[in-house]
Amino acid sequence: GENVEQHPSTLSVQEGDSAVIKCTYSDSASNYFPWYKQELGKGPQLIIDIRSNVGEKKDQRIAVTLNKTAKHFSLHITETQPEDSAVYFCASLSDYKLSFGAGTTVTVRA
Amino acid sequence: DAGVIQSPRHEVTEMGQEVTLRCKPISGHDYLFWYRQTMMRGLELLIYFNNNVPIDDSGMPEDRFSAKMPNASFSTLKIQPSEPRDSAVYFCASSPQGGQPQHFGDGTRLSIL
């Protein structure tokens, strides 16, 4: 089955700085890569996604890049704010099933 | 718009009891997924349905677990008998035709004593 690895497991940044989270996947047939943000006591919320025919996608302060050849994708958050503090999960879709990374706990220091 | 609704939000019960978790997907979504989240194993897919039909239940850990979707607006995940190692947060998610994106509910935190 699909194996998704996510790094780092924790990330602490100063407010206003950028945060980068990286993921790799194993199934070359995977074609859809969403990122989720999970706050305490809540379910994962989709924040951005990218499909395999696109290399980069941006939505305000959030951007995702995909390198299909290397099988890795990354989340970039610019101008971080305290409300960006949460656990972030990458995922890879193969055969309608999402496989998730282990998560990155992001802490934005004021 | 209403999102995915799960109930109960919290469940505490004793080992051996039957547990039933409930989910109402987003109206019009064709796919429904049940996940389990633990510190040790992260987010794991248990089973998913397409148009109320179970498609892949390979993630269901044991025969003690069963899931049903009697109609397009309701699904249940049942554990009988429950064991302490079943303690986790269980999420339901739904998605439109095509399988993505998946929208998650806020989960049921299950504690088996």
Coordinates of N, CA and C in Angstrom, one line a residue:
Chain A
G1 N 0.8 -1.2 0.0 CA 0.0 0.0 0.0 C 0.8 1.2 0.0
E2 N 0.2 2.4 -0.1 CA 0.8 3.7 -0.1 C 1.5 4.0 1.2
N3 N 2.7 4.6 1.2 CA 3.4 5.0 2.4 C 3.7 6.5 2.3
V4 N 3.2 7.3 3.2 CA 3.5 8.7 3.2 C 4.3 9.1 4.4
E5 N 5.5 9.7 4.1 CA 6.3 10.2 5.2 C 6.3 11.7 5.3
Q6 N 6.3 12.2 6.5 CA 6.1 13.7 6.7 C 7.2 14.2 7.7
H7 N 7.8 15.3 7.3 CA 8.8 15.9 8.2 C 8.7 17.4 8.1
P8 N 9.0 18.1 9.2 CA 9.4 17.5 10.5 C 8.1 17.1 11.3
S9 N 8.3 16.5 12.5 CA 7.2 16.2 13.3 C 6.7 17.4 14.1
T10 N 7.6 18.2 14.5 CA 7.3 19.5 15.2 C 8.0 20.6 14.5
L11 N 7.4 21.8 14.6 CA 8.0 23.0 13.9 C 7.6 24.2 14.7
S12 N 8.6 25.0 15.2 CA 8.3 26.2 15.9 C 8.8 27.4 15.2
V13 N 8.0 28.3 14.9 CA 8.4 29.5 14.1 C 8.0 30.8 14.8
Q14 N 8.8 31.8 14.5 CA 8.4 33.2 15.0 C 7.3 33.7 14.1
E15 N 6.4 34.4 14.8 CA 5.3 35.0 14.0 C 5.9 35.9 12.9
G16 N 5.3 35.7 11.7 CA 5.8 36.5 10.6 C 6.7 35.7 9.7
D17 N 7.4 34.7 10.3 CA 8.3 33.9 9.5 C 7.5 32.8 8.7
S18 N 8.2 32.1 7.8 CA 7.6 31.1 7.0 C 7.8 29.7 7.6
A19 N 6.9 28.8 7.3 CA 6.9 27.4 7.7 C 6.9 26.5 6.5
V20 N 7.7 25.5 6.5 CA 7.7 24.5 5.4 C 7.6 23.1 5.9
I21 N 6.7 22.3 5.4 CA 6.5 20.9 5.8 C 6.7 20.1 4.5
K22 N 7.4 19.0 4.6 CA 7.7 18.2 3.4 C 7.2 16.8 3.6
C23 N 6.7 16.2 2.5 CA 6.2 14.8 2.5 C 6.7 14.1 1.3
T24 N 6.9 12.8 1.4 CA 7.2 11.9 0.3 C 6.1 10.8 0.3
Y25 N 5.9 10.2 -0.9 CA 5.0 9.2 -1.1 C 5.6 8.1 -1.9
S26 N 5.0 6.9 -1.9 CA 5.6 5.7 -2.5 C 4.9 5.3 -3.8
D27 N 3.6 5.5 -3.9 CA 2.8 5.0 -5.0 C 2.8 5.9 -6.2
S28 N 3.5 5.5 -7.2 CA 3.6 6.4 -8.4 C 2.2 6.7 -9.1
A29 N 1.2 5.8 -8.7 CA -0.1 6.0 -9.3 C -0.9 7.1 -8.5
S30 N -0.4 7.6 -7.4 CA -1.1 8.6 -6.7 C -1.3 9.9 -7.5
N31 N -2.5 10.5 -7.4 CA -2.7 11.6 -8.3 C -3.3 12.8 -7.7
Y32 N -3.5 12.8 -6.4 CA -4.1 13.9 -5.7 C -3.5 14.0 -4.3
F33 N -3.2 15.2 -3.9 CA -2.4 15.4 -2.7 C -3.0 16.6 -1.9
P34 N -3.8 16.3 -0.9 CA -4.4 17.3 0.0 C -3.6 17.5 1.2
W35 N -3.8 18.7 1.8 CA -3.2 19.1 3.1 C -4.4 19.4 4.0
Y36 N -4.3 18.9 5.2 CA -5.3 19.2 6.2 C -4.7 19.8 7.5
K37 N -5.5 20.7 8.1 CA -5.1 21.3 9.3 C -6.1 20.8 10.4
Q38 N -5.5 20.4 11.5 CA -6.4 19.9 12.6 C -6.1 20.7 13.9
E39 N -7.1 21.3 14.4 CA -7.1 22.0 15.7 C -7.6 21.1 16.8
L40 N -7.2 21.4 18.0 CA -7.6 20.5 19.1 C -9.1 20.3 19.2
G41 N -9.5 19.0 19.3 CA -10.9 18.7 19.5 C -11.7 18.8 18.2
K42 N -11.0 19.0 17.1 CA -11.7 19.2 15.8 C -11.3 18.1 14.8
G43 N -12.0 18.0 13.7 CA -11.6 17.1 12.7 C -10.6 17.8 11.7
P44 N -9.9 17.0 10.9 CA -9.0 17.6 9.9 C -9.8 18.5 8.9
Q45 N -9.3 19.7 8.7 CA -9.9 20.6 7.7 C -9.0 20.8 6.5
L46 N -9.6 20.6 5.3 CA -8.8 20.8 4.1 C -8.4 22.2 3.9
I47 N -7.1 22.5 3.7 CA -6.7 23.8 3.5 C -6.2 24.1 2.1
I48 N -5.7 23.1 1.4 CA -5.2 23.2 0.0 C -5.0 21.9 -0.5
D49 N -5.1 21.7 -1.8 CA -4.9 20.4 -2.4 C -4.2 20.7 -3.8
I50 N -3.6 19.6 -4.3 CA -3.0 19.7 -5.6 C -3.1 18.4 -6.4
R51 N -3.3 18.5 -7.7 CA -3.4 17.3 -8.5 C -2.2 17.1 -9.3
S52 N -2.0 15.9 -9.8 CA -0.7 15.5 -10.3 C -0.4 16.2 -11.6
N53 N -1.3 16.9 -12.2 CA -1.0 17.6 -13.5 C -0.6 19.0 -13.2
V54 N -0.4 19.4 -11.9 CA 0.0 20.7 -11.6 C 1.2 20.7 -10.7
G55 N 2.2 21.6 -10.9 CA 3.4 21.6 -10.1 C 3.3 22.5 -8.9
E56 N 2.5 23.5 -8.9 CA 2.4 24.4 -7.8 C 1.0 25.0 -7.7
K57 N 0.6 25.3 -6.5 CA -0.7 26.0 -6.3 C -0.6 26.9 -5.1
K58 N -1.2 28.1 -5.2 CA -1.1 29.0 -4.2 C -2.5 29.5 -3.8
D59 N -2.7 29.8 -2.5 CA -4.0 30.3 -2.0 C -3.6 31.3 -0.8
Q60 N -3.5 32.5 -1.1 CA -3.1 33.6 -0.2 C -1.8 33.2 0.5
R61 N -1.7 32.9 1.8 CA -0.4 32.7 2.4 C 0.0 31.3 2.3
I62 N -0.8 30.4 1.7 CA -0.4 29.0 1.6 C -0.1 28.6 0.2
A63 N 0.9 27.8 0.1 CA 1.3 27.3 -1.3 C 1.7 25.8 -1.1
V64 N 1.5 25.1 -2.2 CA 1.9 23.7 -2.2 C 2.6 23.4 -3.5
T65 N 3.7 22.7 -3.4 CA 4.5 22.3 -4.6 C 4.5 20.8 -4.7
L66 N 4.6 20.3 -5.9 CA 4.6 18.8 -6.2 C 5.7 18.5 -7.2
N67 N 6.5 17.5 -6.8 CA 7.5 17.0 -7.7 C 7.2 15.5 -7.9
K68 N 6.5 15.2 -9.0 CA 6.1 13.8 -9.2 C 7.2 12.9 -9.5
T69 N 8.3 13.4 -10.1 CA 9.4 12.6 -10.5 C 10.1 12.1 -9.2
A70 N 10.2 13.0 -8.2 CA 10.9 12.7 -7.0 C 9.9 12.1 -6.0
K71 N 8.6 12.2 -6.3 CA 7.5 11.7 -5.4 C 7.6 12.5 -4.0
H72 N 7.7 13.8 -4.1 CA 7.5 14.6 -2.9 C 6.8 15.9 -3.1
F73 N 6.1 16.3 -2.1 CA 5.3 17.5 -2.1 C 5.5 18.3 -0.8
S74 N 5.3 19.6 -0.9 CA 5.6 20.4 0.3 C 4.5 21.5 0.5
L75 N 4.3 21.9 1.7 CA 3.4 22.9 2.1 C 4.2 24.1 2.6
H76 N 3.9 25.3 2.1 CA 4.6 26.5 2.5 C 3.6 27.5 3.1
I77 N 3.8 27.9 4.3 CA 3.0 29.0 4.9 C 3.8 30.2 5.1
T78 N 3.5 31.3 4.5 CA 4.2 32.5 4.7 C 3.5 33.4 5.7
E79 N 4.3 34.4 6.2 CA 3.8 35.4 7.2 C 2.9 34.7 8.2
T80 N 3.5 33.7 8.9 CA 2.7 33.0 9.9 C 2.1 33.8 11.0
Q81 N 0.9 33.4 11.4 CA 0.2 34.1 12.5 C -0.1 33.1 13.6
P82 N -0.4 33.5 14.8 CA -0.7 32.6 15.9 C -1.8 31.6 15.6
E83 N -2.8 32.0 14.8 CA -3.9 31.1 14.4 C -3.5 30.0 13.4
D84 N -2.2 30.1 13.0 CA -1.7 29.0 12.1 C -1.2 27.8 13.0
S85 N -1.1 28.0 14.3 CA -0.7 26.9 15.2 C -1.7 25.8 15.2
A86 N -1.3 24.6 14.8 CA -2.2 23.4 14.7 C -1.3 22.3 14.3
V87 N -2.0 21.1 14.1 CA -1.3 20.0 13.5 C -1.7 19.9 12.0
Y88 N -0.7 19.7 11.2 CA -0.9 19.7 9.7 C -0.6 18.3 9.2
F89 N -1.5 17.8 8.3 CA -1.3 16.5 7.8 C -1.2 16.6 6.2
C90 N -0.2 15.9 5.6 CA -0.3 15.7 4.2 C -1.0 14.4 3.9
A91 N -1.4 14.2 2.7 CA -2.1 12.9 2.3 C -1.9 12.7 0.9
S92 N -2.0 11.4 0.5 CA -1.9 11.0 -0.9 C -3.0 10.1 -1.2
L93 N -3.7 10.3 -2.4 CA -4.8 9.6 -2.8 C -4.5 8.5 -3.8
S94 N -4.8 7.3 -3.5 CA -4.6 6.2 -4.5 C -5.8 5.3 -4.4
D95 N -6.5 5.1 -5.5 CA -7.6 4.2 -5.6 C -8.7 4.6 -4.6
Y96 N -9.0 5.9 -4.6 CA -10.0 6.5 -3.7 C -9.7 6.5 -2.3
K97 N -8.5 6.0 -1.9 CA -8.2 5.9 -0.5 C -7.1 6.9 -0.1
L98 N -7.3 7.7 0.9 CA -6.2 8.6 1.4 C -5.3 8.0 2.4
S99 N -4.0 8.1 2.2 CA -3.0 7.7 3.1 C -2.4 9.0 3.7
F100 N -2.4 9.1 5.0 CA -1.9 10.3 5.7 C -0.5 10.2 6.2
G101 N 0.2 11.3 6.2 CA 1.4 11.4 7.0 C 1.2 11.4 8.4
A102 N 2.2 11.4 9.2 CA 2.1 11.3 10.7 C 1.7 12.6 11.3
G103 N 1.9 13.7 10.6 CA 1.5 15.0 11.1 C 2.7 15.8 11.6
T104 N 2.5 17.2 11.5 CA 3.5 18.1 11.9 C 2.8 19.1 12.9
T105 N 3.3 19.2 14.1 CA 2.7 20.1 15.1 C 3.4 21.5 14.9
V106 N 2.7 22.5 14.4 CA 3.3 23.8 14.1 C 2.9 24.7 15.3
T107 N 3.9 25.4 15.8 CA 3.7 26.4 16.9 C 4.2 27.7 16.4
V108 N 3.4 28.7 16.4 CA 3.8 30.0 16.0 C 3.9 30.9 17.2
R109 N 5.2 31.3 17.5 CA 5.5 32.1 18.7 C 5.2 33.6 18.4
A110 N 4.5 34.2 19.3 CA 4.1 35.6 19.2 C 5.3 36.5 19.5
Chain B
D1 N -23.7 25.9 5.1 CA -24.0 24.5 4.7 C -23.6 23.7 5.9
A2 N -24.4 22.7 6.2 CA -24.0 21.7 7.3 C -22.9 20.9 6.8
G3 N -21.9 20.6 7.7 CA -20.8 19.7 7.3 C -21.2 18.3 7.7
V4 N -20.2 17.5 7.9 CA -20.4 16.1 8.3 C -20.7 16.1 9.8
I5 N -21.8 15.4 10.2 CA -22.2 15.5 11.6 C -22.0 14.1 12.2
Q6 N -21.3 14.1 13.3 CA -21.0 12.8 14.0 C -21.6 12.9 15.4
S7 N -22.1 11.7 15.9 CA -22.6 11.6 17.3 C -22.3 10.2 17.8
P8 N -22.1 10.1 19.1 CA -21.9 11.2 20.0 C -20.5 11.8 19.9
R9 N -20.3 12.9 20.5 CA -18.9 13.5 20.4 C -18.0 12.8 21.4
H10 N -18.5 12.3 22.5 CA -17.7 11.6 23.4 C -18.5 10.4 23.9
E11 N -17.8 9.3 24.1 CA -18.4 8.1 24.5 C -17.4 7.4 25.5
V12 N -17.9 7.1 26.7 CA -17.1 6.3 27.7 C -18.0 5.1 28.1
T13 N -17.4 4.0 27.9 CA -18.1 2.8 28.2 C -17.2 1.7 28.8
E14 N -17.7 0.7 29.3 CA -16.9 -0.4 29.9 C -16.6 -1.5 28.8
M15 N -15.5 -2.1 29.0 CA -15.1 -3.2 28.1 C -16.2 -4.2 28.0
G16 N -16.4 -4.7 26.8 CA -17.5 -5.7 26.6 C -18.8 -5.2 26.1
Q17 N -19.0 -3.9 26.3 CA -20.2 -3.2 25.8 C -20.2 -3.0 24.3
E18 N -21.4 -2.9 23.8 CA -21.5 -2.5 22.4 C -21.5 -1.0 22.2
V19 N -20.8 -0.6 21.2 CA -20.6 0.9 20.9 C -21.1 1.1 19.5
T20 N -22.0 2.1 19.4 CA -22.4 2.5 18.0 C -22.1 4.0 17.8
L21 N -21.4 4.3 16.8 CA -21.0 5.6 16.3 C -21.8 6.0 15.1
R22 N -22.2 7.2 15.0 CA -23.2 7.6 14.0 C -22.6 8.8 13.1
C23 N -23.0 8.8 11.9 CA -22.5 9.8 11.0 C -23.5 10.2 9.9
K24 N -23.7 11.5 9.8 CA -24.5 12.0 8.7 C -23.6 12.8 7.7
P25 N -23.5 12.3 6.5 CA -22.6 12.9 5.5 C -23.2 14.2 5.0
I26 N -22.4 14.9 4.3 CA -22.9 16.1 3.6 C -23.8 15.7 2.5
S27 N -25.0 16.4 2.4 CA -26.0 16.0 1.4 C -25.4 16.1 0.0
G28 N -25.7 15.0 -0.8 CA -25.2 15.0 -2.1 C -23.9 14.3 -2.3
H29 N -23.2 14.0 -1.2 CA -21.9 13.3 -1.4 C -22.1 11.8 -1.6
D30 N -21.3 11.3 -2.5 CA -21.5 9.9 -2.8 C -20.6 8.9 -2.0
Y31 N -19.6 9.5 -1.5 CA -18.6 8.6 -0.7 C -18.7 8.9 0.7
L32 N -18.5 7.9 1.5 CA -18.4 8.0 3.0 C -17.3 7.2 3.5
F33 N -16.5 7.7 4.4 CA -15.3 7.1 4.9 C -15.3 7.1 6.4
W34 N -14.9 6.0 7.0 CA -14.6 5.9 8.5 C -13.1 5.8 8.7
Y35 N -12.6 6.7 9.6 CA -11.2 6.7 10.0 C -11.1 6.5 11.5
R36 N -9.9 6.0 11.9 CA -9.6 6.0 13.3 C -8.3 6.7 13.5
Q37 N -8.2 7.5 14.6 CA -7.0 8.3 14.9 C -6.4 8.0 16.3
T38 N -5.2 7.5 16.3 CA -4.5 7.2 17.6 C -3.1 7.8 17.5
M39 N -2.5 8.1 18.7 CA -1.2 8.6 18.7 C -0.2 7.6 18.1
M40 N -0.4 6.3 18.3 CA 0.5 5.4 17.8 C 0.4 5.1 16.3
R41 N -0.8 5.1 15.7 CA -1.0 4.7 14.3 C -1.4 5.9 13.4
G42 N -1.7 7.0 14.0 CA -2.1 8.2 13.2 C -3.5 8.0 12.7
L43 N -3.8 8.5 11.5 CA -5.1 8.4 10.9 C -5.1 7.2 10.0
E44 N -6.0 6.3 10.3 CA -6.2 5.0 9.5 C -7.6 4.9 8.9
L45 N -7.6 4.6 7.6 CA -8.9 4.3 7.0 C -9.4 3.0 7.4
L46 N -10.6 2.9 7.9 CA -11.2 1.6 8.3 C -12.1 1.0 7.1
I47 N -12.9 1.8 6.5 CA -13.8 1.3 5.5 C -14.4 2.5 4.7
Y48 N -14.7 2.3 3.5 CA -15.4 3.4 2.8 C -16.6 2.8 1.9
F49 N -17.6 3.7 1.7 CA -18.8 3.3 0.9 C -18.9 4.3 -0.3
N50 N -19.4 3.7 -1.3 CA -19.8 4.5 -2.5 C -21.3 4.2 -2.8
N51 N -22.1 5.3 -2.8 CA -23.5 5.1 -3.0 C -24.1 4.0 -2.1
N52 N -23.7 4.1 -0.9 CA -24.2 3.3 0.2 C -23.7 1.9 0.2
V53 N -22.8 1.5 -0.7 CA -22.3 0.2 -0.8 C -20.9 0.1 -0.3
P54 N -20.6 -0.8 0.6 CA -19.2 -0.9 1.1 C -18.3 -1.3 0.0
I55 N -17.2 -0.6 -0.2 CA -16.3 -0.9 -1.3 C -15.0 -1.5 -0.8
D56 N -14.5 -1.0 0.3 CA -13.2 -1.5 0.8 C -13.2 -1.5 2.3
D57 N -13.2 -2.7 2.9 CA -13.2 -2.8 4.4 C -11.9 -3.4 4.9
S58 N -10.9 -3.3 4.1 CA -9.6 -3.9 4.4 C -9.0 -3.3 5.7
G59 N -9.4 -2.1 6.0 CA -8.8 -1.5 7.2 C -9.6 -1.8 8.5
M60 N -10.6 -2.5 8.4 CA -11.4 -2.9 9.7 C -10.5 -3.8 10.4
P61 N -10.2 -3.5 11.7 CA -9.2 -4.3 12.4 C -9.6 -5.7 12.7
E62 N -10.9 -5.9 13.1 CA -11.3 -7.3 13.5 C -12.8 -7.4 13.2
D63 N -13.3 -8.7 13.4 CA -14.7 -8.9 13.2 C -15.6 -8.2 14.2
R64 N -15.0 -7.7 15.2 CA -15.8 -7.0 16.2 C -16.3 -5.7 15.7
F65 N -15.7 -5.2 14.6 CA -16.0 -4.0 14.0 C -16.9 -4.2 12.8
S66 N -18.0 -3.4 12.7 CA -18.9 -3.5 11.5 C -19.4 -2.1 11.2
A67 N -19.7 -1.9 9.9 CA -20.2 -0.6 9.5 C -21.4 -0.8 8.5
K68 N -22.3 0.1 8.6 CA -23.5 0.0 7.7 C -23.8 1.4 7.1
M69 N -24.4 1.4 6.0 CA -24.9 2.6 5.4 C -26.3 2.4 4.8
P70 N -27.4 2.4 5.6 CA -28.7 2.0 5.2 C -29.3 3.0 4.2
N71 N -28.8 4.2 4.2 CA -29.3 5.2 3.2 C -28.2 6.3 3.0
A72 N -28.5 7.2 2.1 CA -27.4 8.2 1.7 C -27.1 9.2 2.7
S73 N -27.9 9.3 3.8 CA -27.7 10.3 4.8 C -27.4 9.8 6.2
F74 N -27.0 8.5 6.3 CA -26.7 7.9 7.6 C -25.8 6.7 7.5
S75 N -24.8 6.7 8.4 CA -24.0 5.5 8.5 C -23.7 5.2 10.0
T76 N -23.4 4.0 10.3 CA -23.0 3.6 11.6 C -21.8 2.8 11.6
L77 N -21.0 2.9 12.7 CA -19.8 2.1 12.9 C -20.0 1.4 14.3
K78 N -20.1 0.1 14.3 CA -20.4 -0.6 15.5 C -19.2 -1.4 16.0
I79 N -19.0 -1.4 17.3 CA -17.9 -2.3 17.9 C -18.6 -3.2 18.9
Q80 N -18.5 -4.5 18.8 CA -19.1 -5.4 19.7 C -18.4 -6.7 19.7
P81 N -17.8 -7.1 20.8 CA -17.7 -6.3 22.1 C -16.5 -5.4 22.0
S82 N -16.6 -4.3 22.8 CA -15.6 -3.3 22.8 C -14.4 -3.7 23.7
E83 N -13.2 -3.2 23.4 CA -12.0 -3.5 24.2 C -11.3 -2.2 24.5
P84 N -10.5 -2.2 25.5 CA -9.7 -0.9 25.8 C -8.9 -0.5 24.7
R85 N -8.3 -1.4 23.9 CA -7.5 -0.9 22.7 C -8.2 -0.3 21.6
D86 N -9.6 -0.3 21.7 CA -10.4 0.4 20.7 C -10.5 1.9 21.0
S87 N -10.0 2.3 22.2 CA -10.0 3.7 22.5 C -9.3 4.5 21.5
A88 N -9.9 5.5 20.9 CA -9.4 6.4 19.9 C -10.4 7.4 19.5
V89 N -10.0 8.3 18.6 CA -11.0 9.2 18.0 C -11.4 8.7 16.6
Y90 N -12.7 8.5 16.4 CA -13.2 8.0 15.2 C -13.8 9.1 14.4
F91 N -13.3 9.2 13.1 CA -13.8 10.3 12.2 C -14.6 9.7 11.1
C92 N -15.6 10.4 10.7 CA -16.3 10.1 9.5 C -16.0 11.2 8.5
A93 N -15.9 10.9 7.2 CA -15.7 11.9 6.2 C -16.5 11.6 5.0
S94 N -16.9 12.6 4.2 CA -17.6 12.3 3.0 C -17.0 13.1 1.8
S95 N -17.3 12.7 0.6 CA -16.8 13.4 -0.5 C -17.8 13.3 -1.7
P96 N -17.7 14.2 -2.6 CA -18.6 14.1 -3.8 C -18.1 13.1 -4.8
Q97 N -18.9 13.0 -5.8 CA -18.5 12.0 -6.9 C -17.1 12.3 -7.3
G98 N -16.3 11.3 -7.5 CA -14.9 11.4 -7.8 C -14.0 11.1 -6.6
G99 N -14.6 11.2 -5.4 CA -13.8 10.7 -4.3 C -13.0 11.8 -3.5
Q100 N -13.0 13.0 -4.1 CA -12.3 14.1 -3.3 C -12.9 15.4 -3.7
P101 N -12.6 16.4 -2.8 CA -11.9 16.3 -1.6 C -12.8 15.7 -0.5
Q102 N -12.2 15.1 0.5 CA -12.9 14.6 1.6 C -13.1 15.6 2.7
H103 N -14.3 15.7 3.3 CA -14.6 16.6 4.3 C -14.9 15.8 5.6
F104 N -14.2 16.2 6.7 CA -14.3 15.4 7.9 C -15.3 16.0 8.9
G105 N -15.9 15.1 9.7 CA -16.6 15.6 10.9 C -15.6 15.9 12.0
D106 N -16.2 16.2 13.2 CA -15.3 16.6 14.3 C -15.0 15.3 15.2
G107 N -15.5 14.2 14.8 CA -15.1 13.0 15.4 C -15.9 12.6 16.7
T108 N -15.7 11.3 17.1 CA -16.2 10.8 18.3 C -15.0 10.3 19.1
R109 N -14.8 10.9 20.3 CA -13.7 10.4 21.2 C -14.2 9.2 22.0
L110 N -13.7 8.1 21.7 CA -14.2 6.8 22.4 C -13.2 6.4 23.4
S111 N -13.7 6.1 24.6 CA -12.8 5.6 25.7 C -13.5 4.3 26.2
I112 N -12.7 3.2 26.2 CA -13.2 1.9 26.7 C -12.5 1.6 28.0
L113 N -13.2 1.5 29.0 CA -12.5 1.3 30.4 C -12.4 -0.2 30.7

